[in-house]
Each structure stands twice: as C-alpha cells, then as structure tokens.
C-alpha cells in the first residue's frame, strides 16, 4: 500500500496547528499517525540515503510528540487531575506504534537513536483497564455518559477527552444519566457541584465544543450500538458461519495463551453473500453473544457523510474499539469503499478512508493480549468490487448463502413464533415453495401473510368502523391461503445469475 507523502505533510501540519492552538490531545493523535505513516513508508524505501533522511524526520516528529505530551502532562498536573493525565492512549494503540511511557521506561524509547527500525512494531504493553465488561454494563455506561465513563475505568482517550475535562458536561446531555440509576445521578450532581476541581474520573464527559465534536457525536449516535439484542437463536440456520465467528472471537478470549504468534486472532472476517441473508444479524449476534462492544458502521457513511473528517473518524473508531475491547467493528457494504463510481472527489475520499482503514487493520491484534481482541467484521453483496489490499486484510472470507430447505423452515418458524397459526398450515410445504428466496424475502412473505386476514376484515370499512374493531376480530390465525397470496405478491430478490457470480468469487477467493 502506497503511503502518500502529501498525507504525511498534511497530518504533520495539522498536528502542529493543533499543538499551537493548545489542543494537545488532537495534536498527539496527528503526531502518532504521522510517525506510523513514516514507519510504513520506510518499509517501502530501499535507497539508504533516502531511508536515513526519513528516519531523521521520523525522529524529529517523535521529539515533537514528546514535547507536546510533556506540555499536556504539565497542564493537566496544574488542574490537580494527575490521575487522569494519561494522554492519548498509545499503550493500546498498536496502530500508532505504541509510542508510550512504557517504552520510555525501558530506556529504549522509539524511534531509537540508532537508525535501526523494528521489523515488528513494538507490542503495546498491557493496559490498565480490565477486560471489557459485558454488553449490558457497557450499555448503561454509554447511556449515562455517552463516551464518558461511569464505571470507574479510565475514560476513552479520544481527542475530545481532554477538552471534556476542561469544559465539563456536554451540551445537550442533561438527561443522559436517566437510565444509570440513582447512584450515577448522585455522582453526577456531586461532580457538578465540585466543578472541575478534583473531578471524579467517572464523571468525565465529552465536550461538544472541541474540534472533534461532530465525529464524537457521530460515533455515539450512529456507530457505537448500545445493545444489538440479537442472539444466535434469532438467526435461522447458518450454523457454520455462527461457529466460525464464535471461534474467531470467543476462543482467543478463553485461550489467550494459545492464540499467539501464528495463531493470533483473525484481524478481519468478510461475510459475502446475496442481500438479506443475515450478514448484519450475524454481526450483531457476535456482539451480543460474545459480549463484545459493537461498532456498527456503514462504508457509505464513512465516505459520504463525513467527507474530509472520515479518516479521523476511522482512527477514532479503532482507538475506541481498542479501549472497549473486546470489540467488534462491523463494516457493512465494505465494497462501497472501493467504488469507482461517482465523482473524482468521491473516489478520492473513499481512497483516503480505505488507506486509513488498511493502516488501522494492520495495527489490530498485534498485542500480546488476546482478551483485547478487536475484530473487524465486514459484509458485502458485491465481493468482486473489493480490491486486493482490503481483501487481504479480511483474512477469513465466508459465504452466507440463501437458506436451504431446513433453513427456510427455521426462518418460517422464527417469523411465525408469535402469531397464531391455522392447523392446516404446513410449514414444510411453504418452505418448499420458497426455494430461492432470501431470509429477508421470507420475512417479507411472512409479514404479508400475517396481515392478510386483517386486510380482508377491514376491506370496505370506514375509519370509524376500523377503529371499533376488537383485537380478537383482527387477530385471526394465519392460513395456507394467506401464504398463497403473500407468495404471489413477494418475488425473490436474488437471481440465479447473481448466485453464479458468488460461487465463482468464493471458488477463487473464499477461505472458510
Ligand atoms: P444482510 O445483512 O445479509 O443484507 P440482514 O442481516 O440485514 O441481511 O437481514 C435482513 C432481514 O432478513 C433481517 O432483519 C431478518 O428479518 C431477515 N433474515 C435474513 N436472514 C435471516 C436468518 N438467517 N435468520 C433470521 N432472519 C433472517
């Protein structure tokens, strides 16, 4: 992957500007990114002179980073907030090369004074926070403080965090402790009354006024999903995929000693298949069942909505995922990152986001602690649009097929579990009729069938008459005739041609 020198210059400029403006944490993020980009660039340079020159630059940037970090530490020290002074969380930031106090304490601060460059990026030292709490805990924490921290763990080290410490509660977050119980409310009140003096780490909140305000809000609102609430049992069939995903995420947490070196956890899994086959559901179930924090992001959101900020968003996303690890980052429609359609600028935006994604994926799970697994789960309906670099990082590529007969039966049972069925209804017959339908198609058929009796009952009635109907009058058992009609109305969404394309791609690139 080519590293753009323009990007390096641009990021350096940004780092310096933020440092000059006194936004040290954001500056540190940029400096770290630059150091890492130079590291990657160095790996591609064979000319010794050029390499040496870049190593000098890298060292200079690292020194600037140190200077900014010192400034930040001193400033936070003035605030009497030393226990919260951990700057950008480089210890859990393998993507940034783990420039950390820990490396410093060895007296072997990187980059070293010798031009030697590590083949393998130094592994980050174990983090202080405990393994990620179960999803439910995370949910209440997030509800109560957005990305702030109620649990007593260290706060998420985003670029906005320090400004949160400086400026207190986030605008528009007055109600944000609603669900966290009395204890949290008390803590919040207490903290508010004390002001910024000796603020409890639990009370730290994100500040809307910071430059990353929009990104942080976007992560909170659209990406960090509270509780996906999807269980394996909600998903019909797909046993192999469930098994593989569970193994990829859970086993490394159970057997950390085993999942090291060549057995390190997968960095990424790509789920390939026709639309509506349950890829998104699987990702959600991984998060629910495996107790990982779930980051649900669509590629189109990354490339369109937040253009210009998208790379930073990706960086922030991975940083956050590491902090809350074990985490699952689900990237839907990953093919759209490689889209060549659209204008030049669109293409450029996608390219930059993709580059950042590759950098971040290269950094994940390089540490020695498999309980801190960050797993990228991607999904696509168009695997042939994914370029080689991205495909390579998605080490496991699994096919999520249309449901077979058993799967269709299971899907029908799941969809109809809450409705009354006519004794004449034969699920097996219907499953046979639905050959070639996707899971989403079958759900649509069921929905339609379940509403048929109601439609018949209200036909020709006035609104008043409809409103006066009792629930029992509407709630009639779903019958074979209802399904007949629904199947006539809902067509399959996947063609035989499409299926051939998937088969061909999987034969060439699949890795189950
Ligand atoms: P994809 O991400 O593959 O496009 P989704 O996971 O979003 O598909 O599924 C769309 C909808 O189809 C789901 O909300 C669900 O109602 C239904 N569905 C698809 N596959 C399954 C399945 N295997 N089990 C249960 N429901 C399914």
PDB file of N, CA and C in Angstrom, residues 456-509:
ATOM      1  N   UNK A 456     -58.373  -8.396   4.791  1.00  0.00           N
ATOM      2  CA  UNK A 456     -59.701  -8.853   4.349  1.00  0.00           C
ATOM      3  C   UNK A 456     -60.801  -8.290   5.253  1.00  0.00           C
ATOM      4  N   UNK A 457     -60.487  -8.296   6.562  1.00  0.00           N
ATOM      5  CA  UNK A 457     -61.512  -7.874   7.534  1.00  0.00           C
ATOM      6  C   UNK A 457     -61.848  -6.399   7.411  1.00  0.00           C
ATOM      7  N   UNK A 458     -60.858  -5.576   7.090  1.00  0.00           N
ATOM      8  CA  UNK A 458     -61.139  -4.136   7.087  1.00  0.00           C
ATOM      9  C   UNK A 458     -61.563  -3.614   5.702  1.00  0.00           C
ATOM     10  N   UNK A 459     -61.502  -4.490   4.713  1.00  0.00           N
ATOM     11  CA  UNK A 459     -61.853  -4.034   3.360  1.00  0.00           C
ATOM     12  C   UNK A 459     -63.257  -3.433   3.345  1.00  0.00           C
ATOM     13  N   UNK A 460     -63.391  -2.249   2.829  1.00  0.00           N
ATOM     14  CA  UNK A 460     -64.685  -1.594   2.674  1.00  0.00           C
ATOM     15  C   UNK A 460     -65.198  -0.902   3.916  1.00  0.00           C
ATOM     16  N   UNK A 461     -64.451  -0.985   5.036  1.00  0.00           N
ATOM     17  CA  UNK A 461     -64.945  -0.339   6.268  1.00  0.00           C
ATOM     18  C   UNK A 461     -64.496   1.120   6.335  1.00  0.00           C
ATOM     19  N   UNK A 462     -65.254   1.914   7.065  1.00  0.00           N
ATOM     20  CA  UNK A 462     -64.854   3.314   7.265  1.00  0.00           C
ATOM     21  C   UNK A 462     -63.807   3.353   8.381  1.00  0.00           C
ATOM     22  N   UNK A 463     -63.054   4.467   8.488  1.00  0.00           N
ATOM     23  CA  UNK A 463     -62.080   4.560   9.575  1.00  0.00           C
ATOM     24  C   UNK A 463     -62.695   4.332  10.947  1.00  0.00           C
ATOM     25  N   UNK A 464     -63.902   4.854  11.154  1.00  0.00           N
ATOM     26  CA  UNK A 464     -64.555   4.683  12.464  1.00  0.00           C
ATOM     27  C   UNK A 464     -64.813   3.206  12.732  1.00  0.00           C
ATOM     28  N   UNK A 465     -65.309   2.529  11.705  1.00  0.00           N
ATOM     29  CA  UNK A 465     -65.607   1.092  11.866  1.00  0.00           C
ATOM     30  C   UNK A 465     -64.307   0.318  12.156  1.00  0.00           C
ATOM     31  N   UNK A 466     -63.256   0.719  11.455  1.00  0.00           N
ATOM     32  CA  UNK A 466     -61.976   0.012  11.679  1.00  0.00           C
ATOM     33  C   UNK A 466     -61.525   0.198  13.124  1.00  0.00           C
ATOM     34  N   UNK A 467     -61.631   1.440  13.595  1.00  0.00           N
ATOM     35  CA  UNK A 467     -61.188   1.721  14.959  1.00  0.00           C
ATOM     36  C   UNK A 467     -62.015   0.967  15.998  1.00  0.00           C
ATOM     37  N   UNK A 468     -63.240   0.672  15.654  1.00  0.00           N
ATOM     38  CA  UNK A 468     -64.078  -0.005  16.654  1.00  0.00           C
ATOM     39  C   UNK A 468     -63.906  -1.528  16.643  1.00  0.00           C
ATOM     40  N   UNK A 469     -63.101  -2.020  15.718  1.00  0.00           N
ATOM     41  CA  UNK A 469     -62.894  -3.478  15.691  1.00  0.00           C
ATOM     42  C   UNK A 469     -62.082  -3.920  16.909  1.00  0.00           C
ATOM     43  N   UNK A 470     -62.468  -5.054  17.469  1.00  0.00           N
ATOM     44  CA  UNK A 470     -61.700  -5.531  18.631  1.00  0.00           C
ATOM     45  C   UNK A 470     -60.472  -6.296  18.143  1.00  0.00           C
ATOM     46  N   UNK A 471     -59.511  -6.463  19.045  1.00  0.00           N
ATOM     47  CA  UNK A 471     -58.278  -7.160  18.705  1.00  0.00           C
ATOM     48  C   UNK A 471     -58.574  -8.586  18.234  1.00  0.00           C
ATOM     49  N   UNK A 472     -59.522  -9.221  18.910  1.00  0.00           N
ATOM     50  CA  UNK A 472     -59.845 -10.608  18.559  1.00  0.00           C
ATOM     51  C   UNK A 472     -60.390 -10.747  17.141  1.00  0.00           C
ATOM     52  N   UNK A 473     -61.110  -9.701  16.729  1.00  0.00           N
ATOM     53  CA  UNK A 473     -61.679  -9.758  15.376  1.00  0.00           C
ATOM     54  C   UNK A 473     -60.586  -9.709  14.306  1.00  0.00           C
ATOM     55  N   UNK A 474     -59.486  -9.056  14.666  1.00  0.00           N
ATOM     56  CA  UNK A 474     -58.397  -8.899  13.685  1.00  0.00           C
ATOM     57  C   UNK A 474     -57.373 -10.019  13.769  1.00  0.00           C
ATOM     58  N   UNK A 475     -57.228 -10.543  14.977  1.00  0.00           N
ATOM     59  CA  UNK A 475     -56.139 -11.491  15.235  1.00  0.00           C
ATOM     60  C   UNK A 475     -56.509 -12.914  14.838  1.00  0.00           C
ATOM     61  N   UNK A 476     -56.692 -13.123  13.548  1.00  0.00           N
ATOM     62  CA  UNK A 476     -57.097 -14.459  13.102  1.00  0.00           C
ATOM     63  C   UNK A 476     -55.870 -15.297  12.772  1.00  0.00           C
ATOM     64  N   UNK A 477     -55.966 -16.615  12.929  1.00  0.00           N
ATOM     65  CA  UNK A 477     -54.804 -17.463  12.654  1.00  0.00           C
ATOM     66  C   UNK A 477     -54.381 -17.353  11.181  1.00  0.00           C
ATOM     67  N   UNK A 478     -53.084 -17.387  10.977  1.00  0.00           N
ATOM     68  CA  UNK A 478     -52.580 -17.278   9.608  1.00  0.00           C
ATOM     69  C   UNK A 478     -52.766 -18.626   8.896  1.00  0.00           C
ATOM     70  N   UNK A 479     -53.281 -18.544   7.673  1.00  0.00           N
ATOM     71  CA  UNK A 479     -53.707 -19.772   6.986  1.00  0.00           C
ATOM     72  C   UNK A 479     -52.868 -20.034   5.726  1.00  0.00           C
ATOM     73  N   UNK A 480     -52.991 -21.254   5.155  1.00  0.00           N
ATOM     74  CA  UNK A 480     -52.269 -21.541   3.914  1.00  0.00           C
ATOM     75  C   UNK A 480     -52.656 -20.560   2.807  1.00  0.00           C
ATOM     76  N   UNK A 481     -53.941 -20.157   2.772  1.00  0.00           N
ATOM     77  CA  UNK A 481     -54.387 -19.222   1.726  1.00  0.00           C
ATOM     78  C   UNK A 481     -53.662 -17.875   1.866  1.00  0.00           C
ATOM     79  N   UNK A 482     -53.446 -17.464   3.109  1.00  0.00           N
ATOM     80  CA  UNK A 482     -52.720 -16.201   3.334  1.00  0.00           C
ATOM     81  C   UNK A 482     -51.325 -16.294   2.724  1.00  0.00           C
ATOM     82  N   UNK A 483     -50.697 -17.445   2.923  1.00  0.00           N
ATOM     83  CA  UNK A 483     -49.345 -17.616   2.365  1.00  0.00           C
ATOM     84  C   UNK A 483     -49.365 -17.673   0.844  1.00  0.00           C
ATOM     85  N   UNK A 484     -50.389 -18.355   0.314  1.00  0.00           N
ATOM     86  CA  UNK A 484     -50.512 -18.409  -1.150  1.00  0.00           C
ATOM     87  C   UNK A 484     -50.479 -17.005  -1.732  1.00  0.00           C
ATOM     88  N   UNK A 485     -51.311 -16.163  -1.129  1.00  0.00           N
ATOM     89  CA  UNK A 485     -51.440 -14.811  -1.647  1.00  0.00           C
ATOM     90  C   UNK A 485     -50.133 -14.023  -1.450  1.00  0.00           C
ATOM     91  N   UNK A 486     -49.530 -14.198  -0.273  1.00  0.00           N
ATOM     92  CA  UNK A 486     -48.293 -13.458   0.016  1.00  0.00           C
ATOM     93  C   UNK A 486     -47.173 -13.888  -0.931  1.00  0.00           C
ATOM     94  N   UNK A 487     -47.080 -15.179  -1.199  1.00  0.00           N
ATOM     95  CA  UNK A 487     -46.014 -15.669  -2.084  1.00  0.00           C
ATOM     96  C   UNK A 487     -46.222 -15.128  -3.498  1.00  0.00           C
ATOM     97  N   UNK A 488     -47.493 -14.993  -3.882  1.00  0.00           N
ATOM     98  CA  UNK A 488     -47.770 -14.425  -5.214  1.00  0.00           C
ATOM     99  C   UNK A 488     -47.288 -12.975  -5.301  1.00  0.00           C
ATOM    100  N   UNK A 489     -47.394 -12.278  -4.186  1.00  0.00           N
ATOM    101  CA  UNK A 489     -47.055 -10.855  -4.205  1.00  0.00           C
ATOM    102  C   UNK A 489     -45.553 -10.581  -4.026  1.00  0.00           C
ATOM    103  N   UNK A 490     -44.862 -11.434  -3.252  1.00  0.00           N
ATOM    104  CA  UNK A 490     -43.447 -11.158  -2.953  1.00  0.00           C
ATOM    105  C   UNK A 490     -42.554 -12.039  -3.824  1.00  0.00           C
ATOM    106  N   UNK A 491     -41.775 -11.394  -4.659  1.00  0.00           N
ATOM    107  CA  UNK A 491     -40.869 -12.166  -5.519  1.00  0.00           C
ATOM    108  C   UNK A 491     -39.507 -12.363  -4.871  1.00  0.00           C
ATOM    109  N   UNK A 492     -38.757 -13.312  -5.416  1.00  0.00           N
ATOM    110  CA  UNK A 492     -37.383 -13.484  -4.914  1.00  0.00           C
ATOM    111  C   UNK A 492     -36.562 -12.269  -5.337  1.00  0.00           C
ATOM    112  N   UNK A 493     -35.588 -11.953  -4.523  1.00  0.00           N
ATOM    113  CA  UNK A 493     -34.780 -10.770  -4.860  1.00  0.00           C
ATOM    114  C   UNK A 493     -33.416 -11.140  -5.437  1.00  0.00           C
ATOM    115  N   UNK A 494     -33.088 -12.434  -5.420  1.00  0.00           N
ATOM    116  CA  UNK A 494     -31.760 -12.812  -5.904  1.00  0.00           C
ATOM    117  C   UNK A 494     -31.907 -13.705  -7.139  1.00  0.00           C
ATOM    118  N   UNK A 495     -31.184 -13.357  -8.195  1.00  0.00           N
ATOM    119  CA  UNK A 495     -31.315 -14.141  -9.420  1.00  0.00           C
ATOM    120  C   UNK A 495     -30.291 -15.280  -9.471  1.00  0.00           C
ATOM    121  N   UNK A 496     -30.568 -16.237 -10.337  1.00  0.00           N
ATOM    122  CA  UNK A 496     -29.650 -17.370 -10.493  1.00  0.00           C
ATOM    123  C   UNK A 496     -28.287 -16.881 -11.003  1.00  0.00           C
ATOM    124  N   UNK A 497     -28.324 -15.844 -11.829  1.00  0.00           N
ATOM    125  CA  UNK A 497     -27.082 -15.262 -12.356  1.00  0.00           C
ATOM    126  C   UNK A 497     -26.195 -14.761 -11.223  1.00  0.00           C
ATOM    127  N   UNK A 498     -26.841 -14.033 -10.293  1.00  0.00           N
ATOM    128  CA  UNK A 498     -26.100 -13.494  -9.142  1.00  0.00           C
ATOM    129  C   UNK A 498     -25.440 -14.633  -8.375  1.00  0.00           C
ATOM    130  N   UNK A 499     -26.203 -15.695  -8.156  1.00  0.00           N
ATOM    131  CA  UNK A 499     -25.674 -16.810  -7.361  1.00  0.00           C
ATOM    132  C   UNK A 499     -24.436 -17.401  -8.008  1.00  0.00           C
ATOM    133  N   UNK A 500     -24.456 -17.452  -9.332  1.00  0.00           N
ATOM    134  CA  UNK A 500     -23.282 -17.999 -10.033  1.00  0.00           C
ATOM    135  C   UNK A 500     -22.066 -17.118  -9.774  1.00  0.00           C
ATOM    136  N   UNK A 501     -22.304 -15.808  -9.770  1.00  0.00           N
ATOM    137  CA  UNK A 501     -21.186 -14.879  -9.540  1.00  0.00           C
ATOM    138  C   UNK A 501     -20.568 -15.097  -8.149  1.00  0.00           C
ATOM    139  N   UNK A 502     -21.442 -15.324  -7.157  1.00  0.00           N
ATOM    140  CA  UNK A 502     -20.913 -15.561  -5.806  1.00  0.00           C
ATOM    141  C   UNK A 502     -20.094 -16.843  -5.768  1.00  0.00           C
ATOM    142  N   UNK A 503     -20.641 -17.877  -6.412  1.00  0.00           N
ATOM    143  CA  UNK A 503     -19.931 -19.168  -6.418  1.00  0.00           C
ATOM    144  C   UNK A 503     -18.549 -18.990  -7.019  1.00  0.00           C
ATOM    145  N   UNK A 504     -18.504 -18.254  -8.107  1.00  0.00           N
ATOM    146  CA  UNK A 504     -17.238 -18.077  -8.813  1.00  0.00           C
ATOM    147  C   UNK A 504     -16.246 -17.323  -7.922  1.00  0.00           C
ATOM    148  N   UNK A 505     -16.730 -16.279  -7.298  1.00  0.00           N
ATOM    149  CA  UNK A 505     -15.833 -15.467  -6.457  1.00  0.00           C
ATOM    150  C   UNK A 505     -15.331 -16.288  -5.267  1.00  0.00           C
ATOM    151  N   UNK A 506     -16.251 -17.032  -4.651  1.00  0.00           N
ATOM    152  CA  UNK A 506     -15.852 -17.822  -3.479  1.00  0.00           C
ATOM    153  C   UNK A 506     -14.853 -18.902  -3.871  1.00  0.00           C
ATOM    154  N   UNK A 507     -15.052 -19.479  -5.066  1.00  0.00           N
ATOM    155  CA  UNK A 507     -14.116 -20.526  -5.503  1.00  0.00           C
ATOM    156  C   UNK A 507     -12.718 -19.933  -5.633  1.00  0.00           C
ATOM    157  N   UNK A 508     -12.656 -18.674  -6.027  1.00  0.00           N
ATOM    158  CA  UNK A 508     -11.352 -18.055  -6.225  1.00  0.00           C
ATOM    159  C   UNK A 508     -10.767 -17.467  -4.934  1.00  0.00           C
ATOM    160  N   UNK A 509     -11.590 -16.812  -4.151  1.00  0.00           N
ATOM    161  CA  UNK A 509     -11.057 -16.059  -3.005  1.00  0.00           C
ATOM    162  C   UNK A 509     -11.575 -16.488  -1.639  1.00  0.00           C
TER     163      UNK A 509
END
